Amino acid sequence: MTVPSTDRKSLRRAFVASLSGTTLEYYDFAVYSVASATILGKLFFPSSDELASTMLAFSTYAVGYVSRPLGGFLFGRLGDILGRKQVLVFTLLLTGVATFLIGVLPTHATFGAGAAILLVLLRFAQGVGVGGEWGGAVLLSSEFGDPKRRGFWASAAQIGPPAGTLLANGVLTLLGVVLTKAQFESWGWRIAFLLSAVLVLFGLWLRMRLEETPVFQRIAERGERPKAPVREVVREEPRALITGILVRICPDVLYSLFTVFVLTYMTTQLGLPKNQGTLAVMIGSACQLFLMPAFGALSDRISRRTLYLVGTVAAAVWPFLFFPLANTRSIAAIIVGVVVALAIHALLYGPQAALITEQFSARLRYTGSSLAYTLAGVVGGAIAPLVFTALLAGFGTWVVVALYLAFTGVLTLTGVLLSRKTRVVDPEPVGARP
């Protein structure tokens, strides 16, 4: 299928909307993730025990993942019934409003335990929005494009996490430079959250101008929209769902290790300034902006399964090389280590959207891919920082952290072996000749 010239404008617009929307939502998500490793613990969960404070902050980080399946269930279902465009407007609003409100929350010093409760509730809302975002954003760009180039077009949504991470780290780093420590801890951190209001308005402007995807239009014209998509996915396409869950686990854990936990490890174990950790993450994320679409495009020429197998093995091995490098306390070595780790993540994450969505039939694609994405997040990225912190505290060595990531690699390899070898074909327009 070749995209007609008249549709190229819609295709480009969908690509930009998918990229910008997920960037904005992952900025919201990432700014909390970075703040939880650096500042939120002492503001909302004060404790004389720094480890306990960090663990509690990471617990709210996990809430944002645990709530994702609700978003995947709710918005994935609506996306297959009502359409991709309408749902993506709701997800963007939900995440943006929740993030803005975090920026105006009272802290424990002024509101006591109520501040922590409100923070957890808003974090929960963030997770619901992100849980419904990913599946729709992937379909938004990929269903406008040529199925033979699905790896590239679907990668638009995949660029969102590193772009959001880069933006969040950049904003927090800049605030840390221009403000004193007292100013940043008092009110400066709020600016990063409040900025989401401007970013979300821009994303809404883009998405409101979009048309519905051609694939969903064909499904609607044929009267093939599912009535109970969640039930149908579980009953009719369980292998696809299990595959989608397993292939996400290791990349999620890898990403949590090298964008969240690495900041805590550098400050608490190595005694290095937090800005050196954020610098390493920012450089690695900047490289991912180019690597994500490159590996997505490569998967259109080379089997996605093959790329995924190579990437998973590399992900399982790299921590055993990274931590000895990091323990030298050389910032150059740490930057190289984080950049390589995030390049490996890009090798997995770039083709991942196409690999997961093409496991499902088109009429159940939003629901199936959203459920796989969000359920994997609960057992993958949600608990990873908590597990890493507990393992390091309990055993006193990074080796157990590396072994945990290697274990998740085994799970993901199993998922790759279960995945379809052939691509799912999108429905042809009504009346098309066979």
Coordinates of C-alpha atoms in Angstrom, one line a residue:
M1 CA 0.0 0.0 0.0
T2 CA 1.5 3.4 -1.0
V3 CA 0.3 6.5 0.7
P4 CA -1.4 8.8 -1.9
S5 CA 0.1 12.3 -2.2
T6 CA -3.2 13.8 -1.0
D7 CA -2.8 11.9 2.3
R8 CA 0.8 12.8 3.0
K9 CA -0.2 16.0 4.7
S10 CA -2.5 14.0 7.1
L11 CA 0.3 11.5 7.6
R12 CA 2.9 14.1 8.5
R13 CA 0.4 15.9 10.8
A14 CA -0.4 12.6 12.5
F15 CA 3.3 11.8 13.0
V16 CA 3.9 15.2 14.6
A17 CA 0.8 14.9 16.8
S18 CA 1.8 11.5 18.0
L19 CA 5.3 12.6 18.7
S20 CA 4.4 15.9 20.4
G21 CA 1.5 14.4 22.4
T22 CA 3.6 11.6 23.9
T23 CA 6.5 14.0 24.5
L24 CA 4.2 16.3 26.4
E25 CA 2.7 13.5 28.4
Y26 CA 6.0 11.9 29.2
Y27 CA 7.4 15.2 30.2
D28 CA 4.7 15.3 32.8
F29 CA 5.5 11.7 33.8
A30 CA 9.3 12.2 33.7
V31 CA 9.4 15.4 35.6
Y32 CA 7.8 13.5 38.5
S33 CA 10.2 10.6 38.1
V34 CA 13.2 12.8 38.3
A35 CA 11.8 14.8 41.2
S36 CA 11.0 11.7 43.1
A37 CA 14.7 10.7 43.0
T38 CA 15.9 14.1 44.1
I39 CA 13.4 16.3 46.0
L40 CA 9.9 15.0 46.6
G41 CA 10.9 12.5 49.3
K42 CA 12.0 15.2 51.8
L43 CA 9.0 17.5 50.9
F44 CA 6.2 15.0 51.1
F45 CA 7.6 12.1 53.0
P46 CA 10.0 13.6 55.5
S47 CA 12.1 11.2 57.5
S48 CA 15.4 11.1 59.3
D49 CA 16.1 8.0 57.2
E50 CA 17.1 9.1 53.7
L51 CA 16.5 5.6 52.3
A52 CA 13.0 5.4 53.8
S53 CA 12.2 8.8 52.3
T54 CA 13.4 7.8 48.9
M55 CA 11.5 4.5 49.0
L56 CA 8.3 6.3 49.8
A57 CA 8.8 8.7 46.9
F58 CA 9.5 5.8 44.6
S59 CA 6.2 4.3 45.9
T60 CA 4.3 7.1 44.4
Y61 CA 6.4 6.7 41.3
A62 CA 5.1 3.1 41.2
V63 CA 1.5 4.3 41.6
G64 CA 1.8 6.0 38.3
Y65 CA 2.4 2.6 36.7
V66 CA -0.1 0.6 38.8
S67 CA -2.9 2.9 37.6
R68 CA -2.0 2.5 34.0
P69 CA -4.0 -0.7 33.4
L70 CA -7.1 1.3 34.4
G71 CA -6.3 3.8 31.7
G72 CA -5.5 1.0 29.2
F73 CA -8.8 -0.7 30.1
L74 CA -10.9 2.4 29.9
F75 CA -9.3 4.3 27.0
G76 CA -8.2 1.3 25.0
R77 CA -11.8 0.1 25.0
L78 CA -13.1 3.5 24.0
G79 CA -10.4 3.8 21.3
D80 CA -11.7 0.7 19.5
I81 CA -15.3 1.8 19.9
L82 CA -15.3 5.6 19.5
G83 CA -12.0 6.1 17.6
R84 CA -8.4 7.1 18.2
K85 CA -8.6 10.9 17.9
Q86 CA -11.3 11.6 20.5
V87 CA -9.7 9.4 23.2
L88 CA -6.3 11.0 22.7
V89 CA -7.7 14.4 23.5
F90 CA -9.0 13.0 26.9
T91 CA -5.8 11.3 27.8
L92 CA -3.7 14.5 27.2
L93 CA -6.1 16.6 29.3
L94 CA -6.1 14.2 32.2
T95 CA -2.4 13.9 32.4
G96 CA -1.8 17.6 32.0
V97 CA -4.3 18.8 34.6
A98 CA -2.9 16.2 37.1
T99 CA 0.6 17.4 36.6
F100 CA -0.3 21.1 36.9
L101 CA -2.1 20.4 40.2
I102 CA 1.0 18.7 41.6
G103 CA 2.8 22.0 41.0
V104 CA 0.4 23.8 43.4
L105 CA 0.2 21.1 46.1
P106 CA 1.0 22.1 49.7
T107 CA 3.9 20.1 51.1
H108 CA 4.0 18.0 54.3
A109 CA 5.3 21.1 56.2
T110 CA 2.0 22.9 55.7
F111 CA -0.6 20.2 55.2
G112 CA 0.8 17.1 56.9
A113 CA -0.1 13.7 55.7
G114 CA -2.8 15.1 53.5
A115 CA -0.2 16.4 51.2
A116 CA 1.1 12.9 50.5
I117 CA -2.4 11.6 50.0
L118 CA -3.1 14.3 47.4
L119 CA 0.2 13.6 45.7
V120 CA -0.6 9.9 45.4
L121 CA -4.1 10.7 44.0
L122 CA -2.7 13.0 41.3
R123 CA 0.0 10.5 40.5
F124 CA -2.7 7.9 40.0
A125 CA -4.5 10.2 37.6
Q126 CA -1.3 10.8 35.7
G127 CA -0.9 7.0 35.3
V128 CA -4.4 6.6 34.0
G129 CA -3.9 9.2 31.3
V130 CA -0.5 7.8 30.2
G131 CA -2.1 4.3 30.2
G132 CA -4.6 5.3 27.6
E133 CA -2.1 7.4 25.6
W134 CA 0.4 5.0 24.3
G135 CA -1.8 2.7 22.3
G136 CA -3.6 5.5 20.6
A137 CA -0.6 7.5 19.9
V138 CA 1.1 4.5 18.2
L139 CA -2.0 3.9 16.0
L140 CA -2.4 7.6 15.2
S141 CA 0.8 7.7 13.2
S142 CA 1.1 4.0 12.1
E143 CA -2.5 3.7 10.8
F144 CA -2.1 6.7 8.5
G145 CA 1.1 5.3 6.9
D146 CA 2.1 2.4 4.7
P147 CA 1.9 -0.9 6.7
K148 CA 5.2 -1.9 5.2
R149 CA 6.8 1.0 7.0
R150 CA 5.0 0.5 10.3
G151 CA 8.2 0.2 12.3
F152 CA 9.2 3.8 11.3
W153 CA 5.7 5.5 11.5
A154 CA 4.9 3.8 14.9
S155 CA 8.2 5.0 16.3
A156 CA 6.8 8.5 16.5
A157 CA 5.1 7.7 19.8
Q158 CA 8.3 5.9 21.0
I159 CA 10.3 9.1 20.7
G160 CA 8.1 10.7 23.3
P161 CA 9.7 9.1 26.4
P162 CA 13.3 10.2 25.7
A163 CA 12.1 13.6 24.5
G164 CA 10.0 14.0 27.6
T165 CA 12.8 12.8 29.8
L166 CA 15.2 15.2 28.1
L167 CA 12.9 18.1 28.5
A168 CA 12.1 17.3 32.1
N169 CA 15.8 16.8 33.1
G170 CA 16.7 20.0 31.2
V171 CA 14.1 22.1 33.0
L172 CA 15.0 20.7 36.4
T173 CA 18.7 21.1 35.7
L174 CA 18.2 24.7 34.6
L175 CA 16.2 25.5 37.7
G176 CA 18.9 24.0 39.8
V177 CA 21.5 26.2 38.2
V178 CA 19.7 29.5 38.3
L179 CA 18.1 29.1 41.7
T180 CA 19.8 28.5 45.1
K181 CA 19.2 25.2 46.8
A182 CA 16.9 26.8 49.3
Q183 CA 14.9 28.5 46.5
F184 CA 14.6 25.3 44.5
E185 CA 13.4 23.2 47.4
S186 CA 11.0 25.9 48.5
W187 CA 9.2 26.8 45.3
G188 CA 11.5 26.3 42.3
W189 CA 10.6 22.7 41.7
R190 CA 7.0 23.7 41.2
I191 CA 7.8 25.6 38.0
A192 CA 8.6 22.3 36.2
F193 CA 5.1 21.0 36.9
L194 CA 3.3 24.2 36.2
L195 CA 4.9 24.5 32.7
S196 CA 2.8 21.5 31.7
A197 CA -0.2 23.8 31.2
V198 CA 1.5 25.5 28.3
L199 CA 2.7 22.3 26.8
V200 CA -0.7 20.5 27.0
L201 CA -2.4 23.4 25.3
F202 CA 0.0 23.1 22.4
G203 CA -0.7 19.3 22.2
L204 CA -4.4 19.8 22.3
W205 CA -4.2 22.3 19.4
L206 CA -2.4 19.7 17.3
R207 CA -4.8 16.8 18.1
M208 CA -8.0 18.8 17.6
R209 CA -6.9 19.4 14.0
L210 CA -6.5 15.7 13.2
E211 CA -8.9 13.5 11.3
E212 CA -9.7 9.9 12.4
T213 CA -7.2 7.3 11.1
P214 CA -8.1 5.6 7.8
V215 CA -8.0 2.1 9.4
F216 CA -10.6 3.0 12.0
Q217 CA -12.8 4.6 9.4
R218 CA -12.8 1.4 7.4
I219 CA -13.7 -0.6 10.5
A220 CA -16.5 1.7 11.3
E221 CA -17.8 1.7 7.7
R222 CA -18.0 -2.1 7.8
G223 CA -19.7 -2.1 11.1
E224 CA -16.9 -4.2 12.7
R225 CA -16.3 -2.1 15.8
P226 CA -16.2 -4.5 18.8
K227 CA -18.9 -4.2 21.5
A228 CA -16.7 -5.7 24.3
P229 CA -13.1 -5.3 23.1
V230 CA -11.5 -6.2 26.5
R231 CA -13.4 -9.5 26.7
E232 CA -12.7 -10.3 23.0
V233 CA -8.9 -9.7 23.4
V234 CA -8.7 -12.0 26.4
R235 CA -10.9 -14.7 24.8
E236 CA -9.8 -14.5 21.1
E237 CA -6.2 -13.2 21.2
P238 CA -4.6 -14.3 24.5
R239 CA -1.3 -15.2 22.9
A240 CA -0.9 -11.7 21.5
L241 CA -1.7 -10.2 24.9
I242 CA 0.9 -12.4 26.7
T243 CA 3.5 -11.6 24.0
G244 CA 2.9 -7.9 24.3
I245 CA 3.3 -8.0 28.0
L246 CA 6.5 -10.0 28.0
V247 CA 8.3 -8.1 25.3
R248 CA 7.8 -4.9 27.3
I249 CA 9.1 -6.0 30.7
C250 CA 12.9 -5.9 30.2
P251 CA 12.9 -2.6 28.3
D252 CA 10.8 -1.0 31.0
V253 CA 13.1 -2.2 33.8
L254 CA 16.2 -1.2 31.8
Y255 CA 14.8 2.3 31.3
S256 CA 13.9 2.7 35.0
L257 CA 17.4 1.6 35.9
F258 CA 19.2 4.1 33.7
T259 CA 16.9 7.1 34.0
V260 CA 15.6 6.9 37.6
F261 CA 17.6 4.6 39.8
V262 CA 21.0 5.7 38.4
L263 CA 20.4 9.1 39.9
T264 CA 19.8 7.7 43.3
Y265 CA 22.8 5.4 43.0
M266 CA 25.1 8.2 42.0
T267 CA 24.1 10.5 44.9
T268 CA 23.7 8.0 47.7
Q269 CA 26.3 5.3 46.8
L270 CA 29.0 7.3 44.9
G271 CA 28.6 10.7 46.6
L272 CA 28.4 12.5 43.2
P273 CA 26.3 15.6 42.6
K274 CA 22.9 14.9 41.2
N275 CA 23.5 17.2 38.2
Q276 CA 26.1 14.9 36.9
G277 CA 23.6 12.1 36.8
T278 CA 21.0 14.2 35.1
L279 CA 23.6 15.3 32.6
A280 CA 24.3 11.6 31.7
V281 CA 20.6 10.9 31.3
M282 CA 20.1 14.0 29.1
I283 CA 22.9 13.0 26.7
G284 CA 21.6 9.5 26.5
S285 CA 18.0 10.7 25.9
A286 CA 19.2 13.1 23.2
C287 CA 20.9 10.2 21.3
Q288 CA 17.6 8.3 21.6
L289 CA 15.7 11.0 19.7
F290 CA 17.6 9.8 16.6
L291 CA 18.1 6.2 17.4
M292 CA 14.4 5.4 18.1
P293 CA 13.1 6.2 14.5
A294 CA 16.3 4.7 13.0
F295 CA 15.8 1.3 14.7
G296 CA 12.1 1.5 13.9
A297 CA 12.9 2.0 10.3
L298 CA 15.6 -0.8 10.4
S299 CA 12.9 -3.2 11.7
D300 CA 11.0 -2.6 8.5
R301 CA 14.0 -4.2 6.7
I302 CA 15.2 -6.7 9.2
S303 CA 13.0 -8.9 11.3
R304 CA 11.7 -7.1 14.4
R305 CA 12.1 -10.3 16.3
T306 CA 15.8 -10.6 15.4
L307 CA 16.5 -7.0 16.5
Y308 CA 14.6 -7.6 19.7
L309 CA 16.5 -10.8 20.5
V310 CA 19.8 -8.9 20.0
G311 CA 18.7 -5.9 22.1
T312 CA 17.4 -8.1 25.0
V313 CA 20.6 -10.0 25.3
A314 CA 22.6 -6.7 25.3
A315 CA 20.2 -5.3 27.9
A316 CA 20.8 -8.3 30.2
V317 CA 24.6 -8.1 29.9
W318 CA 25.3 -4.3 30.0
P319 CA 24.7 -3.6 33.8
F320 CA 27.5 -6.1 34.6
L321 CA 29.8 -3.8 32.7
F322 CA 28.2 -0.4 33.6
F323 CA 28.4 -0.6 37.4
P324 CA 32.2 -1.3 37.5
L325 CA 32.5 1.8 35.2
A326 CA 30.3 3.9 37.4
N327 CA 32.2 2.9 40.6
T328 CA 35.3 4.6 39.2
R329 CA 33.4 7.8 39.9
S330 CA 34.5 9.1 36.5
I331 CA 31.8 11.3 35.0
A332 CA 33.0 10.5 31.5
A333 CA 32.7 6.7 32.2
I334 CA 29.2 7.2 33.6
I335 CA 28.0 9.2 30.7
V336 CA 29.3 6.6 28.2
G337 CA 27.7 3.9 30.3
V338 CA 24.3 5.6 30.4
V339 CA 24.4 6.5 26.7
V340 CA 25.2 2.9 25.7
A341 CA 22.4 1.6 28.0
L342 CA 19.8 4.0 26.5
A343 CA 21.1 3.1 23.0
I344 CA 20.3 -0.5 23.8
H345 CA 16.9 0.6 25.1
A346 CA 16.3 2.4 21.7
L347 CA 17.1 -0.8 19.9
L348 CA 14.3 -2.4 21.8
Y349 CA 11.9 0.5 22.1
G350 CA 12.1 1.7 18.5
P351 CA 10.6 -1.4 16.9
Q352 CA 8.5 -2.2 20.0
A353 CA 5.3 -0.3 19.0
A354 CA 5.1 -2.0 15.6
L355 CA 6.0 -5.4 17.1
I356 CA 3.2 -5.2 19.7
T357 CA 0.4 -3.6 17.7
E358 CA 0.8 -6.0 14.8
Q359 CA 0.2 -8.9 17.2
F360 CA -3.5 -7.8 17.3
S361 CA -6.2 -7.6 14.7
A362 CA -7.0 -4.1 13.6
R363 CA -10.4 -4.0 15.3
L364 CA -8.9 -4.9 18.7
R365 CA -5.6 -3.1 18.3
Y366 CA -6.1 -0.1 20.6
T367 CA -7.4 -2.3 23.5
G368 CA -4.9 -5.1 23.0
S369 CA -1.8 -3.0 22.7
S370 CA -2.9 -0.7 25.6
L371 CA -3.5 -3.6 27.9
A372 CA -0.2 -5.2 27.0
Y373 CA 1.6 -1.9 27.6
T374 CA 0.0 -1.1 30.9
L375 CA 0.0 -4.5 32.5
A376 CA 3.7 -4.9 31.6
G377 CA 4.4 -1.6 33.3
V378 CA 3.0 -2.9 36.6
V379 CA 5.4 -5.9 36.8
G380 CA 8.2 -4.0 35.0
G381 CA 8.8 -0.3 35.4
A382 CA 6.5 0.2 38.3
I383 CA 8.3 -1.8 40.9
A384 CA 11.8 -1.6 39.4
P385 CA 13.1 1.4 41.3
L386 CA 11.7 0.0 44.6
V387 CA 13.2 -3.4 43.8
F388 CA 16.6 -1.9 42.9
T389 CA 16.7 0.2 46.1
A390 CA 15.7 -2.7 48.3
L391 CA 18.1 -5.1 46.7
L392 CA 21.0 -2.7 47.0
A393 CA 20.1 -1.9 50.7
G394 CA 19.6 -5.6 51.5
F395 CA 22.7 -7.1 49.8
G396 CA 25.0 -4.1 49.6
T397 CA 26.1 -4.9 46.1
W398 CA 25.1 -3.8 42.6
V399 CA 25.4 -7.4 41.4
V400 CA 21.9 -8.3 42.6
V401 CA 20.5 -5.3 40.7
A402 CA 22.2 -6.5 37.5
L403 CA 20.9 -10.1 38.1
Y404 CA 17.3 -8.7 38.5
L405 CA 17.5 -7.1 35.1
A406 CA 19.0 -10.2 33.5
F407 CA 16.0 -12.2 34.9
T408 CA 13.5 -9.8 33.2
G409 CA 15.5 -10.3 30.0
V410 CA 14.7 -14.0 30.2
L411 CA 11.0 -13.1 30.4
T412 CA 11.2 -10.8 27.4
L413 CA 13.1 -13.4 25.3
T414 CA 10.2 -15.8 26.0
G415 CA 7.8 -13.1 24.7
V416 CA 9.8 -12.7 21.5
L417 CA 9.7 -16.4 20.8
L418 CA 5.9 -16.4 21.3
S419 CA 5.4 -13.4 18.9
R420 CA 3.9 -13.7 15.4
K421 CA 6.4 -14.1 12.6
T422 CA 4.1 -12.5 10.1
R423 CA 2.7 -9.0 10.0
V424 CA -1.1 -8.4 10.5
V425 CA -2.6 -6.8 7.4
D426 CA -4.7 -3.7 7.8
P427 CA -8.2 -3.8 6.3
E428 CA -8.6 -2.5 2.8
P429 CA -11.0 0.4 1.9
V430 CA -14.6 -0.6 1.5
G431 CA -15.1 -1.7 -2.1
A432 CA -11.4 -2.3 -2.8
R433 CA -10.6 -5.0 -5.3
P434 CA -8.8 -8.1 -3.8

